[in-house]
Amino acid sequence: MGYTCAGGMAKKKWIPDWLTAARALAAVAILGLVPVGPSALRTVAFLLLLGWTTDMADGRLARRWEKDPTWIGEHEFHIDMLMVLSSAIYLILTGFVPPLPAVLYLLVGAAISLAVLKWSGEFPRFKSVTMILACPWVFLPFVVGLWHDPVVVYAGLIWTTVALIIDWRRFIGVVGEFLSGARAFLRRP
């Protein structure tokens, strides 16, 4: 019993959403590694790299298959930030970063992001500010690896190099979107 071409395409169009949802599962898995402690840093880093890989693939597939946005697709940025937040929580609760300044940074950052959203009412401004504030947390697991697990650093560098070679245009697009949002933030609404 075979699938028609249209039926197969309809099923394929769910793949980008599954890839996005995988990042939410990675976030949950990272939080599940908190009880394991600092020895799980390598696993956390590999889950982040896996999540970033799905981030590269989901948008590319959605565009290729001309997929209409779904709830998951419309909330992709929030899911990405959930993954970043989960790694921040892991780093705090396992003692890699001092809790007080880290939690204060997260709380003030969240307040700033939400204030920008309320003040401007524009998602691109909110996204740009949130990306700026999240940036240290994106790289921190790999910086921590410098002192605790060099394999984490090498894996991050190799992944970044391969990702840039494979998808340089996406990198330029993300940076362009970020800069465009930052410029929009600086403009008065």
PDB file of N, CA, C and O in Angstrom, residues 138-167:
ATOM      1  N   VAL A 138      24.094  31.678  25.221  1.00  0.00           N
ATOM      2  CA  VAL A 138      24.271  30.753  24.101  1.00  0.00           C
ATOM      3  C   VAL A 138      25.697  30.204  24.088  1.00  0.00           C
ATOM      4  O   VAL A 138      25.923  29.018  23.871  1.00  0.00           O
ATOM      5  N   PHE A 139      26.660  31.082  24.357  1.00  0.00           N
ATOM      6  CA  PHE A 139      28.055  30.684  24.267  1.00  0.00           C
ATOM      7  C   PHE A 139      28.646  30.184  25.585  1.00  0.00           C
ATOM      8  O   PHE A 139      29.675  29.518  25.594  1.00  0.00           O
ATOM      9  N   LEU A 140      28.007  30.504  26.703  1.00  0.00           N
ATOM     10  CA  LEU A 140      28.581  30.199  28.008  1.00  0.00           C
ATOM     11  C   LEU A 140      28.879  28.718  28.244  1.00  0.00           C
ATOM     12  O   LEU A 140      29.934  28.399  28.814  1.00  0.00           O
ATOM     13  N   PRO A 141      28.039  27.776  27.817  1.00  0.00           N
ATOM     14  CA  PRO A 141      28.414  26.369  28.045  1.00  0.00           C
ATOM     15  C   PRO A 141      29.757  26.007  27.393  1.00  0.00           C
ATOM     16  O   PRO A 141      30.516  25.207  27.925  1.00  0.00           O
ATOM     17  N   PHE A 142      30.042  26.638  26.272  1.00  0.00           N
ATOM     18  CA  PHE A 142      31.282  26.342  25.557  1.00  0.00           C
ATOM     19  C   PHE A 142      32.463  27.076  26.184  1.00  0.00           C
ATOM     20  O   PHE A 142      33.579  26.553  26.205  1.00  0.00           O
ATOM     21  N   VAL A 143      32.217  28.245  26.734  1.00  0.00           N
ATOM     22  CA  VAL A 143      33.256  28.966  27.479  1.00  0.00           C
ATOM     23  C   VAL A 143      33.597  28.189  28.747  1.00  0.00           C
ATOM     24  O   VAL A 143      34.777  28.007  29.078  1.00  0.00           O
ATOM     25  N   VAL A 144      32.579  27.710  29.442  1.00  0.00           N
ATOM     26  CA  VAL A 144      32.796  26.894  30.643  1.00  0.00           C
ATOM     27  C   VAL A 144      33.629  25.662  30.289  1.00  0.00           C
ATOM     28  O   VAL A 144      34.489  25.226  31.054  1.00  0.00           O
ATOM     29  N   GLY A 145      33.394  25.125  29.096  1.00  0.00           N
ATOM     30  CA  GLY A 145      34.149  23.969  28.646  1.00  0.00           C
ATOM     31  C   GLY A 145      35.650  24.199  28.571  1.00  0.00           C
ATOM     32  O   GLY A 145      36.431  23.256  28.685  1.00  0.00           O
ATOM     33  N   LEU A 146      36.053  25.464  28.392  1.00  0.00           N
ATOM     34  CA  LEU A 146      37.491  25.771  28.367  1.00  0.00           C
ATOM     35  C   LEU A 146      38.181  25.272  29.633  1.00  0.00           C
ATOM     36  O   LEU A 146      39.327  24.836  29.593  1.00  0.00           O
ATOM     37  N   TRP A 147      37.496  25.360  30.767  1.00  0.00           N
ATOM     38  CA  TRP A 147      38.079  24.965  32.051  1.00  0.00           C
ATOM     39  C   TRP A 147      37.670  23.568  32.495  1.00  0.00           C
ATOM     40  O   TRP A 147      38.368  22.959  33.289  1.00  0.00           O
ATOM     41  N   HIS A 148      36.545  23.077  32.001  1.00  0.00           N
ATOM     42  CA  HIS A 148      36.014  21.829  32.561  1.00  0.00           C
ATOM     43  C   HIS A 148      35.966  20.654  31.588  1.00  0.00           C
ATOM     44  O   HIS A 148      35.945  19.506  32.039  1.00  0.00           O
ATOM     45  N   ASP A 149      35.892  20.924  30.286  1.00  0.00           N
ATOM     46  CA  ASP A 149      35.806  19.826  29.331  1.00  0.00           C
ATOM     47  C   ASP A 149      36.152  20.344  27.936  1.00  0.00           C
ATOM     48  O   ASP A 149      35.271  20.790  27.197  1.00  0.00           O
ATOM     49  N   PRO A 150      37.423  20.290  27.562  1.00  0.00           N
ATOM     50  CA  PRO A 150      37.839  20.833  26.262  1.00  0.00           C
ATOM     51  C   PRO A 150      37.109  20.219  25.057  1.00  0.00           C
ATOM     52  O   PRO A 150      36.984  20.860  24.027  1.00  0.00           O
ATOM     53  N   VAL A 151      36.613  18.998  25.197  1.00  0.00           N
ATOM     54  CA  VAL A 151      35.864  18.384  24.093  1.00  0.00           C
ATOM     55  C   VAL A 151      34.656  19.249  23.731  1.00  0.00           C
ATOM     56  O   VAL A 151      34.306  19.376  22.558  1.00  0.00           O
ATOM     57  N   VAL A 152      34.053  19.863  24.739  1.00  0.00           N
ATOM     58  CA  VAL A 152      32.909  20.751  24.505  1.00  0.00           C
ATOM     59  C   VAL A 152      33.326  21.910  23.602  1.00  0.00           C
ATOM     60  O   VAL A 152      32.617  22.278  22.662  1.00  0.00           O
ATOM     61  N   VAL A 153      34.480  22.481  23.869  1.00  0.00           N
ATOM     62  CA  VAL A 153      34.979  23.607  23.073  1.00  0.00           C
ATOM     63  C   VAL A 153      35.246  23.163  21.643  1.00  0.00           C
ATOM     64  O   VAL A 153      34.820  23.821  20.690  1.00  0.00           O
ATOM     65  N   TYR A 154      35.952  22.045  21.487  1.00  0.00           N
ATOM     66  CA  TYR A 154      36.260  21.553  20.149  1.00  0.00           C
ATOM     67  C   TYR A 154      34.991  21.230  19.368  1.00  0.00           C
ATOM     68  O   TYR A 154      34.886  21.557  18.186  1.00  0.00           O
ATOM     69  N   ALA A 155      34.041  20.591  20.031  1.00  0.00           N
ATOM     70  CA  ALA A 155      32.780  20.263  19.361  1.00  0.00           C
ATOM     71  C   ALA A 155      32.064  21.528  18.906  1.00  0.00           C
ATOM     72  O   ALA A 155      31.540  21.595  17.787  1.00  0.00           O
ATOM     73  N   GLY A 156      32.042  22.547  19.769  1.00  0.00           N
ATOM     74  CA  GLY A 156      31.401  23.809  19.407  1.00  0.00           C
ATOM     75  C   GLY A 156      32.092  24.488  18.239  1.00  0.00           C
ATOM     76  O   GLY A 156      31.435  25.002  17.322  1.00  0.00           O
ATOM     77  N   LEU A 157      33.424  24.483  18.245  1.00  0.00           N
ATOM     78  CA  LEU A 157      34.171  25.104  17.148  1.00  0.00           C
ATOM     79  C   LEU A 157      33.979  24.345  15.834  1.00  0.00           C
ATOM     80  O   LEU A 157      33.789  24.953  14.774  1.00  0.00           O
ATOM     81  N   ILE A 158      34.022  23.025  15.905  1.00  0.00           N
ATOM     82  CA  ILE A 158      33.818  22.219  14.700  1.00  0.00           C
ATOM     83  C   ILE A 158      32.404  22.418  14.168  1.00  0.00           C
ATOM     84  O   ILE A 158      32.198  22.619  12.969  1.00  0.00           O
ATOM     85  N   TRP A 159      31.408  22.377  15.057  1.00  0.00           N
ATOM     86  CA  TRP A 159      30.024  22.570  14.627  1.00  0.00           C
ATOM     87  C   TRP A 159      29.864  23.937  13.967  1.00  0.00           C
ATOM     88  O   TRP A 159      29.253  24.053  12.894  1.00  0.00           O
ATOM     89  N   THR A 160      30.409  24.980  14.589  1.00  0.00           N
ATOM     90  CA  THR A 160      30.278  26.335  14.045  1.00  0.00           C
ATOM     91  C   THR A 160      30.932  26.429  12.675  1.00  0.00           C
ATOM     92  O   THR A 160      30.357  27.003  11.736  1.00  0.00           O
ATOM     93  N   THR A 161      32.114  25.869  12.525  1.00  0.00           N
ATOM     94  CA  THR A 161      32.819  25.902  11.240  1.00  0.00           C
ATOM     95  C   THR A 161      32.014  25.189  10.161  1.00  0.00           C
ATOM     96  O   THR A 161      31.813  25.723   9.061  1.00  0.00           O
ATOM     97  N   VAL A 162      31.539  23.991  10.463  1.00  0.00           N
ATOM     98  CA  VAL A 162      30.752  23.230   9.493  1.00  0.00           C
ATOM     99  C   VAL A 162      29.452  23.970   9.165  1.00  0.00           C
ATOM    100  O   VAL A 162      29.058  24.064   7.993  1.00  0.00           O
ATOM    101  N   ALA A 163      28.798  24.514  10.177  1.00  0.00           N
ATOM    102  CA  ALA A 163      27.546  25.239   9.947  1.00  0.00           C
ATOM    103  C   ALA A 163      27.766  26.448   9.046  1.00  0.00           C
ATOM    104  O   ALA A 163      26.939  26.735   8.159  1.00  0.00           O
ATOM    105  N   LEU A 164      28.855  27.156   9.257  1.00  0.00           N
ATOM    106  CA  LEU A 164      29.143  28.317   8.409  1.00  0.00           C
ATOM    107  C   LEU A 164      29.456  27.903   6.978  1.00  0.00           C
ATOM    108  O   LEU A 164      29.048  28.575   6.028  1.00  0.00           O
ATOM    109  N   ILE A 165      30.163  26.804   6.817  1.00  0.00           N
ATOM    110  CA  ILE A 165      30.477  26.321   5.467  1.00  0.00           C
ATOM    111  C   ILE A 165      29.203  25.869   4.758  1.00  0.00           C
ATOM    112  O   ILE A 165      28.973  26.208   3.594  1.00  0.00           O
ATOM    113  N   ILE A 166      28.373  25.131   5.459  1.00  0.00           N
ATOM    114  CA  ILE A 166      27.154  24.594   4.856  1.00  0.00           C
ATOM    115  C   ILE A 166      26.130  25.682   4.575  1.00  0.00           C
ATOM    116  O   ILE A 166      25.459  25.661   3.542  1.00  0.00           O
ATOM    117  N   ASP A 167      26.004  26.630   5.489  1.00  0.00           N
ATOM    118  CA  ASP A 167      24.877  27.563   5.396  1.00  0.00           C
ATOM    119  C   ASP A 167      25.297  29.002   5.676  1.00  0.00           C
ATOM    120  O   ASP A 167      24.712  29.683   6.523  1.00  0.00           O
TER     121      ASP A 167
END
